[in-house]
mmCIF file of C-alpha atoms in Angstrom:
data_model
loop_
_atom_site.group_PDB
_atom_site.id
_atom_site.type_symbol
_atom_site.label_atom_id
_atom_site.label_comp_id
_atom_site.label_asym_id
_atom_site.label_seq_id
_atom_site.Cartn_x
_atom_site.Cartn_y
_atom_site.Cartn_z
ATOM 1 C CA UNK A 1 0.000 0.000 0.000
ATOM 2 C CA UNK A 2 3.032 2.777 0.720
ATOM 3 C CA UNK A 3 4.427 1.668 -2.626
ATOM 4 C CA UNK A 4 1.359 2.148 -4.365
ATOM 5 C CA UNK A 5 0.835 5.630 -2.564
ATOM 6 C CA UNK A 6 4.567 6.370 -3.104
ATOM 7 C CA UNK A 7 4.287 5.525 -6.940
ATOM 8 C CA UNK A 8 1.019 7.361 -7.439
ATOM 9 C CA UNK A 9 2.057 10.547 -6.130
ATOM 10 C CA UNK A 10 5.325 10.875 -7.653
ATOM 11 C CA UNK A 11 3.633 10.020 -11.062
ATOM 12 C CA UNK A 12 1.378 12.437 -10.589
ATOM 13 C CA UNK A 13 4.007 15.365 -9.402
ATOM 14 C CA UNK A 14 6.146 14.554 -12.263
ATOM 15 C CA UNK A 15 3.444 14.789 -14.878
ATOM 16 C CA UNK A 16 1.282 17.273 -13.755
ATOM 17 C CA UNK A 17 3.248 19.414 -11.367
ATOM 18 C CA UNK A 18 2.722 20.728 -7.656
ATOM 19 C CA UNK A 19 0.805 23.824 -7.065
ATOM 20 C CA UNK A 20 1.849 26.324 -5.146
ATOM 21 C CA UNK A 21 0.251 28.059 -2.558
ATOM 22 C CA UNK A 22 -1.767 31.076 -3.109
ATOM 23 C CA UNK A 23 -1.567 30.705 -7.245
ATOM 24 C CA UNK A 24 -4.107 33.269 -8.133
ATOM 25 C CA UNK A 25 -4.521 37.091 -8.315
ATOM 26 C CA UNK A 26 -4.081 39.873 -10.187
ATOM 27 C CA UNK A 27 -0.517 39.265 -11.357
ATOM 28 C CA UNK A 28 -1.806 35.974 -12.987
ATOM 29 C CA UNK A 29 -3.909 37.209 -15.496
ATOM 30 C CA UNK A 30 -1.403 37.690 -18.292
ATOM 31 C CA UNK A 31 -0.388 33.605 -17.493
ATOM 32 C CA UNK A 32 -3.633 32.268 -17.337
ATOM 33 C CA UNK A 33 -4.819 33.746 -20.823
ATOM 34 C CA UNK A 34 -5.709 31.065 -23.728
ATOM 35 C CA UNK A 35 -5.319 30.983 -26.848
ATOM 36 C CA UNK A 36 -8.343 32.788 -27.743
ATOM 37 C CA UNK A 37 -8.160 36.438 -26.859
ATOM 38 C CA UNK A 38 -10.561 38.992 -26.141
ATOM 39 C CA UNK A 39 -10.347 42.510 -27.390
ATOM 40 C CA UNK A 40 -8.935 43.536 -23.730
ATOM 41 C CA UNK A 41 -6.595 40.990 -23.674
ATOM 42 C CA UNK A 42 -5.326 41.874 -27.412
ATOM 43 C CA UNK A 43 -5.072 45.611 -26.484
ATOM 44 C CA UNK A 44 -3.130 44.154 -23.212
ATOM 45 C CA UNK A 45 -0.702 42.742 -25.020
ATOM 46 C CA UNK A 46 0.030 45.627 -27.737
ATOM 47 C CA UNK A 47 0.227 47.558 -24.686
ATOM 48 C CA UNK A 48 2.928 45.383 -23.292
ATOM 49 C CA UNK A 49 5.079 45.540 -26.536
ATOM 50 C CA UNK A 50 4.339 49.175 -26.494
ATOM 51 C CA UNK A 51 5.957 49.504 -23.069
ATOM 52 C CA UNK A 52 8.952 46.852 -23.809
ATOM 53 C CA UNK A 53 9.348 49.023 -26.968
ATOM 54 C CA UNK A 54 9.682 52.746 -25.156
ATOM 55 C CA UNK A 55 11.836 50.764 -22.273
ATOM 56 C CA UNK A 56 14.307 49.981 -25.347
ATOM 57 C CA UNK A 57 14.166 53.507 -26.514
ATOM 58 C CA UNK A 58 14.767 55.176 -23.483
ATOM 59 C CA UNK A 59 17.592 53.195 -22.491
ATOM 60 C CA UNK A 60 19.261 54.284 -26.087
ATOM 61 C CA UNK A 61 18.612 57.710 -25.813
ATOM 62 C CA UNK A 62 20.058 60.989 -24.308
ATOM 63 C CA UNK A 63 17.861 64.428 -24.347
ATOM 64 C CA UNK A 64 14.188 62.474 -24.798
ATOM 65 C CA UNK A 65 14.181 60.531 -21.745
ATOM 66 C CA UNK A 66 12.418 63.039 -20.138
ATOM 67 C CA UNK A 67 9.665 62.629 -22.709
ATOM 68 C CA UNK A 68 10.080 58.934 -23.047
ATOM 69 C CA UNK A 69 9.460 58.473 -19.747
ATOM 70 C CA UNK A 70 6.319 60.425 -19.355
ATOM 71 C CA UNK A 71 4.675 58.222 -22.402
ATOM 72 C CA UNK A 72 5.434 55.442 -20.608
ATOM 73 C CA UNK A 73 3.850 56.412 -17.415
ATOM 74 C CA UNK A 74 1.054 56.758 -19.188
ATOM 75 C CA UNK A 75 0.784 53.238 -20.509
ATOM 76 C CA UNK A 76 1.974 51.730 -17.739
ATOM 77 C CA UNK A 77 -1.692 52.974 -15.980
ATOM 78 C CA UNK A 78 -3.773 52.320 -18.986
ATOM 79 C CA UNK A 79 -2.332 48.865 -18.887
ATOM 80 C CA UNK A 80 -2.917 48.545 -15.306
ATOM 81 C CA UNK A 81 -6.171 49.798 -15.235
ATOM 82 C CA UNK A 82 -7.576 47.323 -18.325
ATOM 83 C CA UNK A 83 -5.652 44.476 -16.163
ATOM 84 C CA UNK A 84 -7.717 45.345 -13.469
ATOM 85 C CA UNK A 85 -10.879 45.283 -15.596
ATOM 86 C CA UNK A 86 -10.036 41.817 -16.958
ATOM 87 C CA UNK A 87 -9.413 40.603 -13.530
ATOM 88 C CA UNK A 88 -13.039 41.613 -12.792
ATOM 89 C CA UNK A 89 -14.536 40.236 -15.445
ATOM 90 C CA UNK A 90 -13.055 36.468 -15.123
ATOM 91 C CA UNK A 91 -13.908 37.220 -11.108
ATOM 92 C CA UNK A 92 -17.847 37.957 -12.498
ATOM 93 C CA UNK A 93 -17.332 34.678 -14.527
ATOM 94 C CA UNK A 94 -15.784 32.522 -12.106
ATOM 95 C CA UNK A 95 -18.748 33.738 -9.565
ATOM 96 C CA UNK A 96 -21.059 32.907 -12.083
ATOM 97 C CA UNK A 97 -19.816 29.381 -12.622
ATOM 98 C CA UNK A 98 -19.552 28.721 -8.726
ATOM 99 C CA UNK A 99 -23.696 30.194 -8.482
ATOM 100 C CA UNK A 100 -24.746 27.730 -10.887
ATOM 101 C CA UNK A 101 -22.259 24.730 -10.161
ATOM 102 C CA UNK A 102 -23.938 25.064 -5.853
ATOM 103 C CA UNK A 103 -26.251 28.297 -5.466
ATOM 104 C CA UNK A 104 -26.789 27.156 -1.709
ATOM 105 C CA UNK A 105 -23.526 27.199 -1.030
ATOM 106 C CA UNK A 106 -22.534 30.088 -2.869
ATOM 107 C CA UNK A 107 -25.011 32.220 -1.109
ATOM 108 C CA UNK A 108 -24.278 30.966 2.249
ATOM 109 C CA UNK A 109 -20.896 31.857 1.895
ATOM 110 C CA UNK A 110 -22.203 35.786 0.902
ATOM 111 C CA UNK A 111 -23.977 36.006 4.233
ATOM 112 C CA UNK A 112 -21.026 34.511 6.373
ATOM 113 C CA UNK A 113 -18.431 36.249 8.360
ATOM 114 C CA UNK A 114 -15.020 36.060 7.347
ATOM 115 C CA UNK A 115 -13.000 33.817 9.507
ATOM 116 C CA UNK A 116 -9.076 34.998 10.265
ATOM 117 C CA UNK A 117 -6.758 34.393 13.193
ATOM 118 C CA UNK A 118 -4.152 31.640 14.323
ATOM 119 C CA UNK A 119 -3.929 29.714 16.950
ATOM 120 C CA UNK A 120 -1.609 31.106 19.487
ATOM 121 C CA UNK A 121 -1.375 28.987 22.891
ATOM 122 C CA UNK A 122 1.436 27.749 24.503
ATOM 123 C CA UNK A 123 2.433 24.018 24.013
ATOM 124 C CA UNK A 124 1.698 23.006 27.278
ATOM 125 C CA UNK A 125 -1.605 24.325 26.762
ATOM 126 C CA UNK A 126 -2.756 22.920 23.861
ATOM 127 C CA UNK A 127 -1.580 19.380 25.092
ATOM 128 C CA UNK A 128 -3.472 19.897 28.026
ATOM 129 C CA UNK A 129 -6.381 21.100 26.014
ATOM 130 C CA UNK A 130 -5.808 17.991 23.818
ATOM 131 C CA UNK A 131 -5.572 15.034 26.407
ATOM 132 C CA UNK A 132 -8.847 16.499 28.122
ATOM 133 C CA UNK A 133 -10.616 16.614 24.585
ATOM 134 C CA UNK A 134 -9.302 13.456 23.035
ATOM 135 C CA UNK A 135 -7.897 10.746 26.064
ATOM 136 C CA UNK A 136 -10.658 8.308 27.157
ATOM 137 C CA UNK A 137 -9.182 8.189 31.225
ATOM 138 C CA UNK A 138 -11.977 5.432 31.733
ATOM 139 C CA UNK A 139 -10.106 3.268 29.110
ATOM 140 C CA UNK A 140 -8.842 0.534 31.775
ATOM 141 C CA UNK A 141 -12.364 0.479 33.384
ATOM 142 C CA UNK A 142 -14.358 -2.796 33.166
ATOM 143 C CA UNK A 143 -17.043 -2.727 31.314
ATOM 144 C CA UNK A 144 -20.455 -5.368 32.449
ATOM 145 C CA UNK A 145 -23.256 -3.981 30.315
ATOM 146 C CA UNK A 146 -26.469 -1.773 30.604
ATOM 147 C CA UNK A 147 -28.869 -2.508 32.851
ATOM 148 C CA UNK A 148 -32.472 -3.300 31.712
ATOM 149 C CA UNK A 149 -30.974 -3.478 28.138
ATOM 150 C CA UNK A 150 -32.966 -6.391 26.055
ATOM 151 C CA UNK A 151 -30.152 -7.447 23.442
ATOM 152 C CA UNK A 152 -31.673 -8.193 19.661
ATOM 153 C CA UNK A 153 -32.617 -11.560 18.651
ATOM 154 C CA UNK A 154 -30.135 -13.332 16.053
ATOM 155 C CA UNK A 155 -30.050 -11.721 12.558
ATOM 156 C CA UNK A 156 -31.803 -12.736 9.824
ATOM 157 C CA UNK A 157 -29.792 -11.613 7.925
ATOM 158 C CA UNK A 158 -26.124 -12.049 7.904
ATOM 159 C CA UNK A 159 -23.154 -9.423 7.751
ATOM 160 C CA UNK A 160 -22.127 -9.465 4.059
ATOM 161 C CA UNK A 161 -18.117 -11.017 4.621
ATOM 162 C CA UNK A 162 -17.581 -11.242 0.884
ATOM 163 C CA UNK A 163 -14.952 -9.879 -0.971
ATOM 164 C CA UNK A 164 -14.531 -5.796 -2.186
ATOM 165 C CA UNK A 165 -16.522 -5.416 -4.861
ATOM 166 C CA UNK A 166 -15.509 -2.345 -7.610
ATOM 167 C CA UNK A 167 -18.468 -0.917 -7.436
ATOM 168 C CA UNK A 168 -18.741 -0.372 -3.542
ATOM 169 C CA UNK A 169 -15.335 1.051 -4.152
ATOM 170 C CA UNK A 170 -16.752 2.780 -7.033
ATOM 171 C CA UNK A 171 -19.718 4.261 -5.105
ATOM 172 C CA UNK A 172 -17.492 5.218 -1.978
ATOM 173 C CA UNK A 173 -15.595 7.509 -4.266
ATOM 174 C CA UNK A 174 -18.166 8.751 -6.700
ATOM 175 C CA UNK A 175 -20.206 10.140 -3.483
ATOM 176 C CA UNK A 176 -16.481 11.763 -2.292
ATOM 177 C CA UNK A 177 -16.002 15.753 -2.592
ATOM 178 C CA UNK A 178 -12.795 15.481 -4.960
ATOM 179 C CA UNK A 179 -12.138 19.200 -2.833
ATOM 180 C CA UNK A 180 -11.203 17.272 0.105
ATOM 181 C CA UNK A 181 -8.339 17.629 1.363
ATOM 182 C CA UNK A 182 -5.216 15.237 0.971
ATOM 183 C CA UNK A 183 -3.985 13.035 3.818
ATOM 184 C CA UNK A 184 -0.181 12.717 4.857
ATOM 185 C CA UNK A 185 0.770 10.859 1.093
ATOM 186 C CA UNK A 186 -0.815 13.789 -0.779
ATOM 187 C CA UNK A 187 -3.220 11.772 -3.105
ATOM 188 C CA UNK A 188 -6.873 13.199 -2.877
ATOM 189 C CA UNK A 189 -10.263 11.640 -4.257
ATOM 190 C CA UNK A 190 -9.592 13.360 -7.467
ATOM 191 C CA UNK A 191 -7.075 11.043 -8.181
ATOM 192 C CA UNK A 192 -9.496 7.908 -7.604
ATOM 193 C CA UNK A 193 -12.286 9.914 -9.673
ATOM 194 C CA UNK A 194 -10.701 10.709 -12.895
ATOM 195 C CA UNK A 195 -8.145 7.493 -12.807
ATOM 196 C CA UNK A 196 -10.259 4.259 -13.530
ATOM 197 C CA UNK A 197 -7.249 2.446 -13.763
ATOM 198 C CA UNK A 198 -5.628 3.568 -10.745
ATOM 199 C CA UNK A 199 -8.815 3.092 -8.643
ATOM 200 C CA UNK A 200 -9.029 -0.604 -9.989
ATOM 201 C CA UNK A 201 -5.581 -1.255 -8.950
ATOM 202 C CA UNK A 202 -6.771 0.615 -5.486
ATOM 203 C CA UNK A 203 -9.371 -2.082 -5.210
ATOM 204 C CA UNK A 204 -6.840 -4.909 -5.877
ATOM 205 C CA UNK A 205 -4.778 -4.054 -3.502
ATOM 206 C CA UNK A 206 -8.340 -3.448 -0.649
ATOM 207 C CA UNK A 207 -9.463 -6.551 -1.527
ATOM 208 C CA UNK A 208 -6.537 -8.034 -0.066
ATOM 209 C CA UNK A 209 -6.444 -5.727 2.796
ATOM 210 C CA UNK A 210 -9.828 -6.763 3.165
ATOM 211 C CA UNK A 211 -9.332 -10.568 3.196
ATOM 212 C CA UNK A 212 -6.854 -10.425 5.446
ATOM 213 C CA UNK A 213 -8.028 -7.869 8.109
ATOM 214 C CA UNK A 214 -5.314 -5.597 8.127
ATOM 215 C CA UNK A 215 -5.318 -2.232 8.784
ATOM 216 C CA UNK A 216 -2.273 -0.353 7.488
ATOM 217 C CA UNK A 217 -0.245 1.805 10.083
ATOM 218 C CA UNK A 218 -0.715 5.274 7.520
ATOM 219 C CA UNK A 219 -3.807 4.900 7.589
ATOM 220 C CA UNK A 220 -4.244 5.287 11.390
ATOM 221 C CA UNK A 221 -2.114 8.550 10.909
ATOM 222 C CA UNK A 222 -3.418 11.632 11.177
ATOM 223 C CA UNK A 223 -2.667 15.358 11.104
ATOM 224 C CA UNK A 224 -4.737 18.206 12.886
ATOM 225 C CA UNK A 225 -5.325 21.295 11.681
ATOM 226 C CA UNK A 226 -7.170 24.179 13.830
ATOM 227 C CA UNK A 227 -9.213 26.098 11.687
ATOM 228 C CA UNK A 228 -10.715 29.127 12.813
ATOM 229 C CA UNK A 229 -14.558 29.727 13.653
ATOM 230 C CA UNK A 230 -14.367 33.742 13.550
ATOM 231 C CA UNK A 231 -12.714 36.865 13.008
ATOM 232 C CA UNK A 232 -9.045 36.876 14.799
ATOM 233 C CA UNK A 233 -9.854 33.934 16.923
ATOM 234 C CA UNK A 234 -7.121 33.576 19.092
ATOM 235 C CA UNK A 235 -7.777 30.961 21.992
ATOM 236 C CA UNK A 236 -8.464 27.038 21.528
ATOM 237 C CA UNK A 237 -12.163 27.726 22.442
ATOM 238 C CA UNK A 238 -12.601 29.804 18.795
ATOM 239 C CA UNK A 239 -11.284 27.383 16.626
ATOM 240 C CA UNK A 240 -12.320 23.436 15.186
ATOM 241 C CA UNK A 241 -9.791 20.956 14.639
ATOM 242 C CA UNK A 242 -9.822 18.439 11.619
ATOM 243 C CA UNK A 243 -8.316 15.551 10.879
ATOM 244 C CA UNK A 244 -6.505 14.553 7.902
ATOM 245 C CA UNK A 245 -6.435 11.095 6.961
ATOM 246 C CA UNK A 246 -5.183 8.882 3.843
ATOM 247 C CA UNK A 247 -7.681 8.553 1.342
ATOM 248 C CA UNK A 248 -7.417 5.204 0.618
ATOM 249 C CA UNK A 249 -7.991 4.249 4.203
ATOM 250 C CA UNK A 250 -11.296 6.341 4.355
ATOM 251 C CA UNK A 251 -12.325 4.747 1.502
ATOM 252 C CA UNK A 252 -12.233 0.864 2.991
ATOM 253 C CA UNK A 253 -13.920 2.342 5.974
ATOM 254 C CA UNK A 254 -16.685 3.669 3.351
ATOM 255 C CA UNK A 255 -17.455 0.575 2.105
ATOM 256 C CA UNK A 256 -17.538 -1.116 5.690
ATOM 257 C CA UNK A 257 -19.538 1.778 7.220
ATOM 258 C CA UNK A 258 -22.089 0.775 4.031
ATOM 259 C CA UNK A 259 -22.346 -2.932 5.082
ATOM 260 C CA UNK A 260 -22.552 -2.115 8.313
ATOM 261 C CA UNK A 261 -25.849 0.152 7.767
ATOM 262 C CA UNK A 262 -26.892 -2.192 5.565
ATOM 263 C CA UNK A 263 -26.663 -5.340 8.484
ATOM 264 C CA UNK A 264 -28.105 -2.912 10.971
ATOM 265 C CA UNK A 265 -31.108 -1.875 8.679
ATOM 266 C CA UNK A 266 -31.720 -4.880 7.107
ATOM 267 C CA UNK A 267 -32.150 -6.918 10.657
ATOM 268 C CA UNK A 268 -34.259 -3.743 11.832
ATOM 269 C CA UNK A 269 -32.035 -2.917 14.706
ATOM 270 C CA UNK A 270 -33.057 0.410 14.434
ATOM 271 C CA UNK A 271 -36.252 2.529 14.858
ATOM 272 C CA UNK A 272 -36.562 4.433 11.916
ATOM 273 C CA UNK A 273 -39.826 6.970 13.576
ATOM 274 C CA UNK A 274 -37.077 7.747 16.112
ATOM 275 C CA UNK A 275 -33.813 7.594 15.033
ATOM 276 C CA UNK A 276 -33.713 9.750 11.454
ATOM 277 C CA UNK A 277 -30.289 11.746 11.775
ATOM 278 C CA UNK A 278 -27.516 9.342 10.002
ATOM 279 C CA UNK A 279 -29.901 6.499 8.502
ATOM 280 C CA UNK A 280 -28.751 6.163 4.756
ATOM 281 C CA UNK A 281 -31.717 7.290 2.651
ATOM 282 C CA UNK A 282 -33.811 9.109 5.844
ATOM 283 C CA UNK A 283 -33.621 12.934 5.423
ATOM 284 C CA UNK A 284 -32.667 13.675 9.270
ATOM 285 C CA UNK A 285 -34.676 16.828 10.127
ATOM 286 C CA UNK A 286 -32.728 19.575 12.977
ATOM 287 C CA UNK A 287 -34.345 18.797 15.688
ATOM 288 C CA UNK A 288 -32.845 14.969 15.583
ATOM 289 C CA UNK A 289 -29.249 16.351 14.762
ATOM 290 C CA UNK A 290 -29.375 19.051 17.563
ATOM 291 C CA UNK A 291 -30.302 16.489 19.722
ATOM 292 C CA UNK A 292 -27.849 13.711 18.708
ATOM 293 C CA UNK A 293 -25.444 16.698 19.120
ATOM 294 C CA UNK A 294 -26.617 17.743 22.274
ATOM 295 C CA UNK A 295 -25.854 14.609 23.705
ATOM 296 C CA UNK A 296 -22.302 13.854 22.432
ATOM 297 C CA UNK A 297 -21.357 17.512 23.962
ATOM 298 C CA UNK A 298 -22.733 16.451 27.320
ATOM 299 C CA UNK A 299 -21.807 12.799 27.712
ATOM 300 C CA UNK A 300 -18.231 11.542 26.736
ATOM 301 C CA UNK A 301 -18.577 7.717 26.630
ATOM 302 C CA UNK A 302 -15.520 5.368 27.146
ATOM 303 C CA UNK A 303 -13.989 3.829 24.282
ATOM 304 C CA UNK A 304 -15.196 0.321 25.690
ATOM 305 C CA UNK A 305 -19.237 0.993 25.130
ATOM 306 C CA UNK A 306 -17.942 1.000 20.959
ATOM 307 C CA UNK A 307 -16.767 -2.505 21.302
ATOM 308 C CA UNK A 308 -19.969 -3.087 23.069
ATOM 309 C CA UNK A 309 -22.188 -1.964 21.181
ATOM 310 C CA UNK A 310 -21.064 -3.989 18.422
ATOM 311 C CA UNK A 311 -21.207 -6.909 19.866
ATOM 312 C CA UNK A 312 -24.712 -6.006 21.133
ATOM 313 C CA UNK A 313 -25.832 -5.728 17.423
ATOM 314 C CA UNK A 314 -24.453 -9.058 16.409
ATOM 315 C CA UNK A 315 -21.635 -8.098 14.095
ATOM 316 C CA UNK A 316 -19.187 -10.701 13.330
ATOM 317 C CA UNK A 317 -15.844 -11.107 15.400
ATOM 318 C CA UNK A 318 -13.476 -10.359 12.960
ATOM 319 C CA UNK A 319 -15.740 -6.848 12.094
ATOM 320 C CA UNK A 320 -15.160 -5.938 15.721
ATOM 321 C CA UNK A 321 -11.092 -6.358 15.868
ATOM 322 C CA UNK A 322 -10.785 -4.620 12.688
ATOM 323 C CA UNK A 323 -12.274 -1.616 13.651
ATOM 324 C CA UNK A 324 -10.645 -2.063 16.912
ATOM 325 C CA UNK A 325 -7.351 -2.425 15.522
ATOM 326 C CA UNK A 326 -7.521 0.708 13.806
ATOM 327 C CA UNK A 327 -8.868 2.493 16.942
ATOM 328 C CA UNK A 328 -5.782 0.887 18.914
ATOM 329 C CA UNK A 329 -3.020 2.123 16.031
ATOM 330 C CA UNK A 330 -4.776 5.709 16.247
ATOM 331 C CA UNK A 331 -2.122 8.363 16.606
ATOM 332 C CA UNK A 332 -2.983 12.228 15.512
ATOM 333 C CA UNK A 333 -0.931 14.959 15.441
ATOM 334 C CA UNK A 334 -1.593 19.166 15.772
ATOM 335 C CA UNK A 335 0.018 21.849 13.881
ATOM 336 C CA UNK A 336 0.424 25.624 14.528
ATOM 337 C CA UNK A 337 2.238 28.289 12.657
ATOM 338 C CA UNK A 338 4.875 27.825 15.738
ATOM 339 C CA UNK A 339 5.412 24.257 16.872
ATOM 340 C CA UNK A 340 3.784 20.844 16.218
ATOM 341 C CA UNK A 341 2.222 19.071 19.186
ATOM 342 C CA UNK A 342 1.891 15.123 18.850
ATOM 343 C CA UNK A 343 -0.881 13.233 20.432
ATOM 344 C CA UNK A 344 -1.683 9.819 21.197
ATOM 345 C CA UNK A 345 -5.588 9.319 21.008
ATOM 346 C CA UNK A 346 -6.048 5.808 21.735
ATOM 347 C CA UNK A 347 -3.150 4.933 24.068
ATOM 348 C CA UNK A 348 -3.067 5.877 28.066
ATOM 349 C CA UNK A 349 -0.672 5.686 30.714
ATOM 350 C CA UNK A 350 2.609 4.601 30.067
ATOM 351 C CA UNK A 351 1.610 3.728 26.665
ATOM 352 C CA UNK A 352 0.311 7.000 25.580
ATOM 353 C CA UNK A 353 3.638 8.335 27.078
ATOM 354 C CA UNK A 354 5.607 6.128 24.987
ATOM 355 C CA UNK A 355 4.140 6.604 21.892
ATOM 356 C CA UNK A 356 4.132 10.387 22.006
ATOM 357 C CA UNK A 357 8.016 10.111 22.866
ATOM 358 C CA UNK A 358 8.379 7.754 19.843
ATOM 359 C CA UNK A 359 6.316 10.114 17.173
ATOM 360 C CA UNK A 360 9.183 12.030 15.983
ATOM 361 C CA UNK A 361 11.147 8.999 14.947
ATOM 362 C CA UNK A 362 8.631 7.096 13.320
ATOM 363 C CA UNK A 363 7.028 10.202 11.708
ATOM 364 C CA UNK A 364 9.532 13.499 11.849
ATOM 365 C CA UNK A 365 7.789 16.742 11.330
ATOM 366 C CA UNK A 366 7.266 17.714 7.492
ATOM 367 C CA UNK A 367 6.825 14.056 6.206
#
């Protein structure tokens, strides 16, 4: 799996290139124009040989710089002002294309606030704030059940074991945002989308992964980002972290996360006139996702009552230790503009200690 990530990404850098950050503007006007000009961008360019042309002259002569460089003063602001112009117009286009490609999201972003600030907290701070957000410190507890709670009689129907197919691979992918945002390899869902053969040797190399039960170590790797919820947010308390995982990974856990609504549905192990938020298919109104929120804000359950409540639903064994071994392998990582702060989410005690030591020599800052 790192081959294939390794391969695919330096295939991709070599043929297409790496963008920089913060590629557009004004100044990349005269690059980005096609073939087929406009009359501004004609006159923009006779302008710009006009300008190269006096630059030549002046240099060359002796009493008419004076002169010379008055005329070119004066194109030098007719050019910038029709480069300004053209930058408006393909602004009024792009804006135009964005309206029509998502007019709910364009016009929720007109009535937002801008967001700005960075994250500025000590790093003793943000580890604190970190372990108290992330650590489960009930994680050696044992664990004997609910009482009064009536487990499900057996399935009827069984938990689909087979092999990956392509098209739940397929589907996991098609339903994607290729906008989102690359985990530590650098390969997004655009890749996947636009390569059929790449995403068939993808599912190859899953279906093995799947036979076997293994969870690969990247894909239990992720890094944090704090993203700010308003203007010049400053403390931990104004901005929302993400996670940024491997791709690849998210997508095997997208076709598991299927079967497993499927096997939950299916056997009716859920009431669809109460539970609507997060059913495939059910349209979950507010009121159900304020409340599901509601409740994970107030209540932080141990790690345990996950391995529970699978059980408690009747999925298979080897479900249960896969998603537990990639709970168990879980290690995350935070970023500011200053320092980088590692974190083990899963691990407690002398464990957690250990593998926090241990991050910078397994993964060194920048990889």
């Amino acid at each position: 799996m790192r081959m294939f990530e390794g391969l695919c990404y330096w295939a991709c850098a070599e043929e297409f290139g790496i963008k920089p950050v913060g590629s557009g503007g004004v100044g990349n006007v005269e690059r980005d124009l096609g073939k087929s000009r406009s009359r501004r961008q004609r006159l923009m360019a006779q302008l710009r040989a006009k300008k190269n042309s006096l630059r030549r002259r002046w240099r060359q002569a002796d009493g008419e710089r004076a002169s010379l460089k008055g005329l070119y003063e004066d194109l030098k602001k007719m050019y910038t002002n029709i480069i300004r112009a053209e930058y408006q117009c393909r602004k009024r286009r792009r804006r135009k294309r964005e309206f029509y490609k998502n007019p709910h999201k364009f016009t929720k972003r007109l009535f937002e606030e801008g967001v700005s600030g960075s994250l500025e907290v000590s790093k003793e701070e943000l580890e604190r704030h970190l372990k108290a957000t992330y650590c489960d410190g009930r994680r050696e507890e044992p664990f004997t059940g609910v009482a009064g709670l009536l487990r499900p009689q057996d399935p009827e129907v069984s938990f689909d074991l087979s092999e990956l197919k392509l098209w739940e691979v397929e589907a996991v992918v098609r339903k994607a945002r290729a906008g989102s945002a690359a985990g530590q390899n650098g390969l997004s869902y655009k890749l996947f989308k636009y390569c059929p053969r790449v995403r068939r040797v993808l599912w190859r190399i899953l279906r093995v992964l799947w036979r076997e039960r293994i969870v690969p170590v990247s894909w239990c790797v992720a890094e944090g980002v704090y993203i700010p919820k308003e203007r010049d947010a400053k403390g931990t308390g104004k901005f929302r972290p993400i996670s940024l995982l491997n791709v690849d990974g998210k997508i095997l856990f997208g076709v598991l996360a299927r079967r497993l609504s499927e096997f939950v549905m299916k056997n009716k192990f859920v009431d669809t006139s109460i539970q609507k938020a997060g059913i495939p298919g059910l349209p979950g109104c507010t009121e159900h996702v304020q409340m599901i929120w509601e409740s994970i804000q107030r209540c932080k359950l141990p790690h345990r009552y996950l391995s529970f409540a699978l059980e408690f639903f009747w999925v298979p064994r080897v479900i249960r230790e896969m998603v537990q071994s990639y709970y168990s392998q879980f290690r995350m990582r935070f970023t500011t503009q200053t320092y980088t702060e590692p974190l083990s989410v899963s691990a407690e005690g002398e464990g957690g200690r250990k593998a926090v030591s241990d991050w910078g020599k397994r993964y060194p800052s920048g990889h």
